[in-house]
GROMACS .gro file of C-alpha atoms in nm:
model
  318
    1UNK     CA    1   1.589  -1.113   0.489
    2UNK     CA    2   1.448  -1.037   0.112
    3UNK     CA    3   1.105  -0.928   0.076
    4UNK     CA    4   0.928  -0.933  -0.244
    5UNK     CA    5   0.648  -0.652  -0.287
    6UNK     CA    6   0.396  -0.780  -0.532
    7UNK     CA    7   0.113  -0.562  -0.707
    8UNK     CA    8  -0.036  -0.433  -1.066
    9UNK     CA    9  -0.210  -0.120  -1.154
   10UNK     CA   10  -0.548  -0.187  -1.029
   11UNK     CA   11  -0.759  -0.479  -1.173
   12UNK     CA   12  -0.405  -0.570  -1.362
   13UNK     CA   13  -0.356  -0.946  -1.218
   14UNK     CA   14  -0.158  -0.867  -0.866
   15UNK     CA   15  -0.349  -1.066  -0.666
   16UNK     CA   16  -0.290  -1.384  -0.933
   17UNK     CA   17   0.083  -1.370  -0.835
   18UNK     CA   18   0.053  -1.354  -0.489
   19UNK     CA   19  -0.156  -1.659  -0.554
   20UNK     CA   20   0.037  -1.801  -0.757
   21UNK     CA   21   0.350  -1.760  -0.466
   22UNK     CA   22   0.086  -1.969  -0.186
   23UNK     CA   23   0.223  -2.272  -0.088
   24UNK     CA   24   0.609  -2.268  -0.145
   25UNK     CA   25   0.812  -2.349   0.159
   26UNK     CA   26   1.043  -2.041   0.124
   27UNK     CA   27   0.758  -1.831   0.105
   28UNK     CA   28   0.624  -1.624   0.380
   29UNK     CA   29   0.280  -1.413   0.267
   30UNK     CA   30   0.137  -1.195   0.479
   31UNK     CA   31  -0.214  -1.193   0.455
   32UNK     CA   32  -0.433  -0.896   0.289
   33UNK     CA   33  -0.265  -0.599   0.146
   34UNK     CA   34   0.013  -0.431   0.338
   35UNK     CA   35  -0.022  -0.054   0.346
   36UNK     CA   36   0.165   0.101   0.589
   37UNK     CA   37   0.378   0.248   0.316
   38UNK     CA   38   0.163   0.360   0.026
   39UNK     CA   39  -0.158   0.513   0.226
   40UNK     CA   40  -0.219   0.832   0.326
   41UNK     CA   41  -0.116   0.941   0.634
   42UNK     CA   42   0.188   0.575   0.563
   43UNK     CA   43   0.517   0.607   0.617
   44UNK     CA   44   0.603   0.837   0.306
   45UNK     CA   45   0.374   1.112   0.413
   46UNK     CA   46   0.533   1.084   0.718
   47UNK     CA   47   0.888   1.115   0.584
   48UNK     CA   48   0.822   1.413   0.342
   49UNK     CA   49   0.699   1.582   0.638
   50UNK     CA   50   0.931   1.513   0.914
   51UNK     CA   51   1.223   1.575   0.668
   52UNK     CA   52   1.083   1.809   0.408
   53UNK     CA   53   0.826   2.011   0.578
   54UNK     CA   54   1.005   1.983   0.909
   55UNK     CA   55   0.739   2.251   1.034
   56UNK     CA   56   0.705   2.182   1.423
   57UNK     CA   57   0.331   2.220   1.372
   58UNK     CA   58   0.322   1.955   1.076
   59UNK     CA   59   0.542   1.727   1.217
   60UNK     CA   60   0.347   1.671   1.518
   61UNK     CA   61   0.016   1.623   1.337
   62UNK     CA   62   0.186   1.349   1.097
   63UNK     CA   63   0.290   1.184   1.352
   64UNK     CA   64  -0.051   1.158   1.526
   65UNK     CA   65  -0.204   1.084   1.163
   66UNK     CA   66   0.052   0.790   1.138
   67UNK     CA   67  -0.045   0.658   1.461
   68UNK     CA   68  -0.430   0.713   1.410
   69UNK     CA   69  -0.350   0.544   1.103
   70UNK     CA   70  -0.164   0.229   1.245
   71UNK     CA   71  -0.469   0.199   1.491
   72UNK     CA   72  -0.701   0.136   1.254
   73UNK     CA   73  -0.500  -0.111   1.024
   74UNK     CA   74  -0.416  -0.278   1.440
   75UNK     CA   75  -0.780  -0.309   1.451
   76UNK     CA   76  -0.942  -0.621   1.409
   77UNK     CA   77  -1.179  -0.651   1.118
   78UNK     CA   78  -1.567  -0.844   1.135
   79UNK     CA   79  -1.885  -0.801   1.036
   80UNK     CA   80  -2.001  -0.689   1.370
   81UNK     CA   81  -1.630  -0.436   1.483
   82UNK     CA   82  -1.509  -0.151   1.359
   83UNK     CA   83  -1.339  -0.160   1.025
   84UNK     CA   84  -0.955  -0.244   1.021
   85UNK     CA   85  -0.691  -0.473   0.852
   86UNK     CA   86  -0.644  -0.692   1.116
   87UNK     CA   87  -0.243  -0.665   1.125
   88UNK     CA   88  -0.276  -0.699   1.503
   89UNK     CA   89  -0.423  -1.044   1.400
   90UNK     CA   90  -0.210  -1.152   1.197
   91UNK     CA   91   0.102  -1.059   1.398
   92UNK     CA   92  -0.017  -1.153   1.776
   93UNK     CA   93   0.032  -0.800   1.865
   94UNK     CA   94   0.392  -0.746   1.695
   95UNK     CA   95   0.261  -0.501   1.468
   96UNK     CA   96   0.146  -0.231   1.749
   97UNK     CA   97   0.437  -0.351   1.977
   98UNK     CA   98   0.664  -0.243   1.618
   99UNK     CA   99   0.472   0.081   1.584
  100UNK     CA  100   0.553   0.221   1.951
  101UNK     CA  101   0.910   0.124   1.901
  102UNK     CA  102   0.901   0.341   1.629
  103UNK     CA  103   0.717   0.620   1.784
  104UNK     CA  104   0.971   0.623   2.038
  105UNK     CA  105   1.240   0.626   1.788
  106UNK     CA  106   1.156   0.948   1.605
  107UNK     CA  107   1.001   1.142   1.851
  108UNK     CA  108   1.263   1.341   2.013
  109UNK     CA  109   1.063   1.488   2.293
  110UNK     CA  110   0.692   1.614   2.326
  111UNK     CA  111   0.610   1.988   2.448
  112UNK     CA  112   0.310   2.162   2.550
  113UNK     CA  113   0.110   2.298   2.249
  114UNK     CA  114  -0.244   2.360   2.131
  115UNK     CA  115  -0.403   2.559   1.831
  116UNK     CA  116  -0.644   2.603   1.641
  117UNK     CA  117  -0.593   2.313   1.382
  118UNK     CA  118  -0.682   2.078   1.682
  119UNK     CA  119  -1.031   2.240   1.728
  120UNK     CA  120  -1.105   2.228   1.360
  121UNK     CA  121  -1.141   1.860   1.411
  122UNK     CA  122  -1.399   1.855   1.723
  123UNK     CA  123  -1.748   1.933   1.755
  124UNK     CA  124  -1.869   2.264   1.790
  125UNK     CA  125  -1.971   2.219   2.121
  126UNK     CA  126  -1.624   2.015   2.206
  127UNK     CA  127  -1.507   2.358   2.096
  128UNK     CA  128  -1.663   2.597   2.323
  129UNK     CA  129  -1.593   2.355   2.630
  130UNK     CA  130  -1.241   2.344   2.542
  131UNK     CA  131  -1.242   2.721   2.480
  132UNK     CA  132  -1.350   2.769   2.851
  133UNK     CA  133  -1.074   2.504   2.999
  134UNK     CA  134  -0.831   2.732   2.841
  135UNK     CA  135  -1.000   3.064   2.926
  136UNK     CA  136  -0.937   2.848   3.290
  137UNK     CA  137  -0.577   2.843   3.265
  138UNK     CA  138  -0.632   2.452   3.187
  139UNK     CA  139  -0.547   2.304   2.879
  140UNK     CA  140  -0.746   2.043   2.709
  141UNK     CA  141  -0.689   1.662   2.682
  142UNK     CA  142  -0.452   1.634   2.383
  143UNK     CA  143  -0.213   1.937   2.429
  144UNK     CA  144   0.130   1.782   2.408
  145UNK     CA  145   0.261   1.788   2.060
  146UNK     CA  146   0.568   1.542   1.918
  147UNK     CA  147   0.848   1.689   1.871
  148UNK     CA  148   1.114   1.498   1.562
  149UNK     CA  149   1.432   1.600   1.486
  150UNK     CA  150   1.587   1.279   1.339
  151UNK     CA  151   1.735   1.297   0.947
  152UNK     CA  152   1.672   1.095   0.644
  153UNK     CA  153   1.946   0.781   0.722
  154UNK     CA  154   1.770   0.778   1.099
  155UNK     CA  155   1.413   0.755   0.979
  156UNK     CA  156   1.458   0.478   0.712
  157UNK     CA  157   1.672   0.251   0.987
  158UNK     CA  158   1.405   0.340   1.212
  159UNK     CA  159   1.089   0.239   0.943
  160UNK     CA  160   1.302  -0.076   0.850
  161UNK     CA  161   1.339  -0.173   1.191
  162UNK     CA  162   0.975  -0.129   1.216
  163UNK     CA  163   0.892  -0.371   0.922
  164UNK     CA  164   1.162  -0.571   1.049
  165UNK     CA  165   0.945  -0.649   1.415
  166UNK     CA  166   0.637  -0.760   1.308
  167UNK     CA  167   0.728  -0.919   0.950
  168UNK     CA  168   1.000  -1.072   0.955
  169UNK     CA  169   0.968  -1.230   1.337
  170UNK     CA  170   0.981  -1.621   1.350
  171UNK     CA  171   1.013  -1.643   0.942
  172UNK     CA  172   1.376  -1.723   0.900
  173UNK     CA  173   1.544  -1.850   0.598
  174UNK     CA  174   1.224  -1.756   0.420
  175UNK     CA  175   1.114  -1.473   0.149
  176UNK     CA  176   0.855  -1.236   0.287
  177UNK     CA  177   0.577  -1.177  -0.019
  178UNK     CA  178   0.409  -0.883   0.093
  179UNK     CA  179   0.086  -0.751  -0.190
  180UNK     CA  180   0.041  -0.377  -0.267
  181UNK     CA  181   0.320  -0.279  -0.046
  182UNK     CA  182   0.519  -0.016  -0.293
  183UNK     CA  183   0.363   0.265  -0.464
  184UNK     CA  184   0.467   0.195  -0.830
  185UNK     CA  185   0.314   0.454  -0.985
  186UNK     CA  186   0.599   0.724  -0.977
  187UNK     CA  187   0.966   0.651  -0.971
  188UNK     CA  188   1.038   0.844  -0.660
  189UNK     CA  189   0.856   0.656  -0.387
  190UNK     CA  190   0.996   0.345  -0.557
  191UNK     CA  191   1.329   0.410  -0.489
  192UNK     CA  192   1.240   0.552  -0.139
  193UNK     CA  193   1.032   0.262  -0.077
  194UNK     CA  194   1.344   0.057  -0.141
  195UNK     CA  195   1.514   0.231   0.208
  196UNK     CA  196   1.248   0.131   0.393
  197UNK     CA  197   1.372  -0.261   0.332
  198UNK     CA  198   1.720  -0.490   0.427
  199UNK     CA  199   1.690  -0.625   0.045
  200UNK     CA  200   1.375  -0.561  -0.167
  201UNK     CA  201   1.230  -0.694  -0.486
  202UNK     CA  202   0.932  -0.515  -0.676
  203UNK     CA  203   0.743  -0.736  -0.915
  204UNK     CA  204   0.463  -0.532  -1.140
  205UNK     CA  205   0.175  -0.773  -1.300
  206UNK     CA  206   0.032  -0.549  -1.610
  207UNK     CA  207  -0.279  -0.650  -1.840
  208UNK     CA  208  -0.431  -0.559  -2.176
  209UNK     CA  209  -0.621  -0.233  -2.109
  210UNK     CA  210  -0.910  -0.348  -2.260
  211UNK     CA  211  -0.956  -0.655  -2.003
  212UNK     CA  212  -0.895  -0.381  -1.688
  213UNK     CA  213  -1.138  -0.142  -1.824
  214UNK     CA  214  -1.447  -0.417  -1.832
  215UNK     CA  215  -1.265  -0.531  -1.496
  216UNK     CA  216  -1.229  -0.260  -1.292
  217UNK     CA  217  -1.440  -0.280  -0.951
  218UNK     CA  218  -1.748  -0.066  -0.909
  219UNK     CA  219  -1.623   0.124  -1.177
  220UNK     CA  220  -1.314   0.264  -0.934
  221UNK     CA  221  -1.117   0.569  -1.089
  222UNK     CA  222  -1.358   0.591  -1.404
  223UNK     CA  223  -1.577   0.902  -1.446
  224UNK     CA  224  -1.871   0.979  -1.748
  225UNK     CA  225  -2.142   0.834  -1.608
  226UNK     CA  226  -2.332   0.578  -1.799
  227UNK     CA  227  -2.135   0.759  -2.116
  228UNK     CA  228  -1.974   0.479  -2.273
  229UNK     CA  229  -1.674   0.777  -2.458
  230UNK     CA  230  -1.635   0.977  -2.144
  231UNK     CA  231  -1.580   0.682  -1.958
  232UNK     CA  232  -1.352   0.551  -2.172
  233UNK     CA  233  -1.180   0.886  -2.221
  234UNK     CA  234  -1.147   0.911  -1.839
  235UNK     CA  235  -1.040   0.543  -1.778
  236UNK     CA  236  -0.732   0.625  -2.079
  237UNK     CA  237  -0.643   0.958  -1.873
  238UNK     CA  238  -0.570   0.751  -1.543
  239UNK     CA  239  -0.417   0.435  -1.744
  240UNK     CA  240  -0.152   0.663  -1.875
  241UNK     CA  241  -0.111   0.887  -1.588
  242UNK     CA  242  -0.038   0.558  -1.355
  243UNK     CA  243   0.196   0.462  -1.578
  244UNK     CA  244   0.406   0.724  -1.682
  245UNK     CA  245   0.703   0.619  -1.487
  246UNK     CA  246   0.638   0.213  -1.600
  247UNK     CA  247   0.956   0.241  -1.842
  248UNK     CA  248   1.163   0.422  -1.579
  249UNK     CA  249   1.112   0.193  -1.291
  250UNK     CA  250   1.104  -0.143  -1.491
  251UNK     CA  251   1.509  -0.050  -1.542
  252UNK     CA  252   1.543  -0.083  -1.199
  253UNK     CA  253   1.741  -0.425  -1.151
  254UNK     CA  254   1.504  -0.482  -0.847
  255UNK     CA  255   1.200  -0.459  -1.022
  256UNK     CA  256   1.062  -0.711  -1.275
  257UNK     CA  257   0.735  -0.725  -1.491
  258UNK     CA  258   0.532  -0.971  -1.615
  259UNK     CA  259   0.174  -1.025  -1.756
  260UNK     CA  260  -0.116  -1.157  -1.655
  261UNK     CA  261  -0.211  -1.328  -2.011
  262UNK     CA  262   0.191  -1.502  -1.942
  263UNK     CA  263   0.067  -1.654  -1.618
  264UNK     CA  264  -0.240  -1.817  -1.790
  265UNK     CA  265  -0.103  -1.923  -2.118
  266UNK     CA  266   0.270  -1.904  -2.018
  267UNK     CA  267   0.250  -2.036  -1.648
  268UNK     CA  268   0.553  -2.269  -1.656
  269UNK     CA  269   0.814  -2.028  -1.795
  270UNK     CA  270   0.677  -1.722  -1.640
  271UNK     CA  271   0.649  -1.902  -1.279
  272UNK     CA  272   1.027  -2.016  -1.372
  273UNK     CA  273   1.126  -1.675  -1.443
  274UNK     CA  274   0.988  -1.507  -1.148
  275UNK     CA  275   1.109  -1.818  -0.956
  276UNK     CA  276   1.488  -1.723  -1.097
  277UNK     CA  277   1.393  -1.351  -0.983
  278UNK     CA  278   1.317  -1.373  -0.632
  279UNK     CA  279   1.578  -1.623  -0.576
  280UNK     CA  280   1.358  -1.947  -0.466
  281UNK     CA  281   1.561  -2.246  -0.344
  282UNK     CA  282   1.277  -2.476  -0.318
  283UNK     CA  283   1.113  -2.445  -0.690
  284UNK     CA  284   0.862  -2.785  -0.611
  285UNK     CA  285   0.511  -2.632  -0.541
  286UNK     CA  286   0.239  -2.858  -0.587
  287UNK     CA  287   0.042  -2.633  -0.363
  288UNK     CA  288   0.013  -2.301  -0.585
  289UNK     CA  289  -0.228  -2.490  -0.834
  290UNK     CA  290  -0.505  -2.483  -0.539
  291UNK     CA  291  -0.464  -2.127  -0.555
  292UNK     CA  292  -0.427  -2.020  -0.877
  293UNK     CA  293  -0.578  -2.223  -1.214
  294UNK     CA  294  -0.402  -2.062  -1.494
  295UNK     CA  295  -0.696  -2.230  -1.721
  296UNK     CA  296  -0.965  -2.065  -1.531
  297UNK     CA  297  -0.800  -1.745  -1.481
  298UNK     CA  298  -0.799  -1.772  -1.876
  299UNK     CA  299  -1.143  -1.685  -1.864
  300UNK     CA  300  -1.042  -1.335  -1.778
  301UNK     CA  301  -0.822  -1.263  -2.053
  302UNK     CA  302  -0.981  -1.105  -2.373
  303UNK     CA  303  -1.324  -1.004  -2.216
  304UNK     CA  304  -1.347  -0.729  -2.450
  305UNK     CA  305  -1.381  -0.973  -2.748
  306UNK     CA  306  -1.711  -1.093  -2.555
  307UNK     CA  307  -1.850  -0.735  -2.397
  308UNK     CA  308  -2.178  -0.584  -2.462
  309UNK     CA  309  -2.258  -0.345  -2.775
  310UNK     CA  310  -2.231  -0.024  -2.524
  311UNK     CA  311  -1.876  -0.125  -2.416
  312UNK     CA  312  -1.754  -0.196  -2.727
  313UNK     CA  313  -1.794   0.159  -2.800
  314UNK     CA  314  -1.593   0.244  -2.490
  315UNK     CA  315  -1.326  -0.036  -2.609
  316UNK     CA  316  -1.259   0.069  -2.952
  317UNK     CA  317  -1.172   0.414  -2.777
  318UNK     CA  318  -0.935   0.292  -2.600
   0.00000   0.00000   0.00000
């Protein structure tokens, strides 16, 4: 089964593609963002601690964060609920079915432990009570601790089996798009990534700097205030910083990029070419259109030609 990770550098075009990918018949996309890999507390923390660290202490509390983790993206997401990402939803229940398989998998045995680190995370007075259980001879609620011993080959057969469960159930013959799903930043947890995944391809949507800046939502990952230079100067700092691997990873024959101004003013050859990428049989769409309007998404190319006199100080920094 391929699967084709979609995604940009924040405010870059990623979600265009996956748009752009709605509709085809050997297409499979899995709704929201899928971030059991990439987010803190995903699947490569957990790896760099079970194999790295390999602390017993660490290790346990990993795996708890994983699962804490995986019960929140579970969770079913309204205006009313807790927040979540629904994957629960979206699978019928394959996703947490997938996750205690997985559990199970890497967790060689559990053992009787408690310390400290547990009580930093309690209440104060959740701390005395438990203080007194223990002064008891009982210990309190939550005192086994997960125990992994398996190596690098067993945890990546074990995560792919994982994805395996609850994506690729009931979608046969087709390619699963999944958005956001591979940190692209640094070369490294690309090619990990990659072992997480039967066959994988990465495709990276990039955008004129200028157009991301006067994009970016709320402002995310910019600092300075209402100062139009230190903005600008901290916007440039994180441009280049999430991109200092870009010419490194684009080698990689799994991984192909394209731009967003392409898909509006190039749609038919770039949706050809990334067509010829992934490996689509079925190349008639008339669906994707709905989705994505390369003429209004046109709109959104060259904003910094049209911004106000106080970002156009910020753009001719950058």
């Amino acid at each position: 089964m391929l699967t084709v990770s979609i995604g940009g550098y924040a405010s870059s075009g990623g979600t265009a593609l996956r748009d752009v990918l709605k509709g085809f018949e050997d297409t499979s996309i899995f709704p929201g963002e899928f971030r059991l890999i990439k987010e803190r507390y995903g699947l490569l923390d957990l790896q760099e601690t079970i194999i790295i660290s390999s602390t017993p202490e660490n290790t346990d509390l990993a795996i708890k964060d994983f699962i804490w983790l995986c019960s929140n993206f579970a969770q079913y997401s309204s205006r009313w609920r807790k927040s979540g990402l629904s994957y629960d939803f979206y699978t019928n229940g394959l996703f947490s079915q997938a996750l205690n398989n997985f559990v199970s998998n890497i967790v060689s045995y559990q053992y009787p432990m408690y310390w400290y680190f547990f009580e930093f995370r309690k209440v104060w007075i959740k701390q005395i009570y438990n203080r007194i259980l223990i002064k008891l001879g009982v210990m309190p609620v939550g005192s086994k601790a997960f125990m992994s011993t398996v190596d690098i080959n067993q945890f990546n057969l074990y995560a792919k089996q994982m994805i395996e469960e609850f994506i690729d159930q009931n979608q046969v013959d087709k390619v699963s798009i999944l958005h956001n799903a591979i940190p692209i930043y640094r070369y490294n947890q690309v090619v990990k990534s990659r072992h997480f995944f039967s066959d994988l391809k990465i495709i990276i949507v990039d955008r004129d700097p200028r157009d991301i800046f006067l994009d970016m939502y709320e402002g995310r990952y910019l600092g300075g205030g209402k100062d139009p230079i230190e903005r600008a100067r901290s916007f440039v700092e994180f441009y280049k910083h999430a991109r200092i691997d870009k010419e490194k990873i684009t080698k990689l024959p799994y991984v192909k990029i394209i731009r967003f101004e392409d898909l509006c003013f190039k749609y038919n050859e770039t949706l050809e070419s990334v067509i010829n990428f992934i490996g689509i049989k079925n190349k008639i769409n008339n669906k994707s259109i709905c989705y994505f309007k390369p003429l209004e998404s046109a709109s959104n190319v060259g904003l910094w030609k049209h911004c106000s006199s106080v970002e156009k100080i910020s753009i001719r920094y950058i």
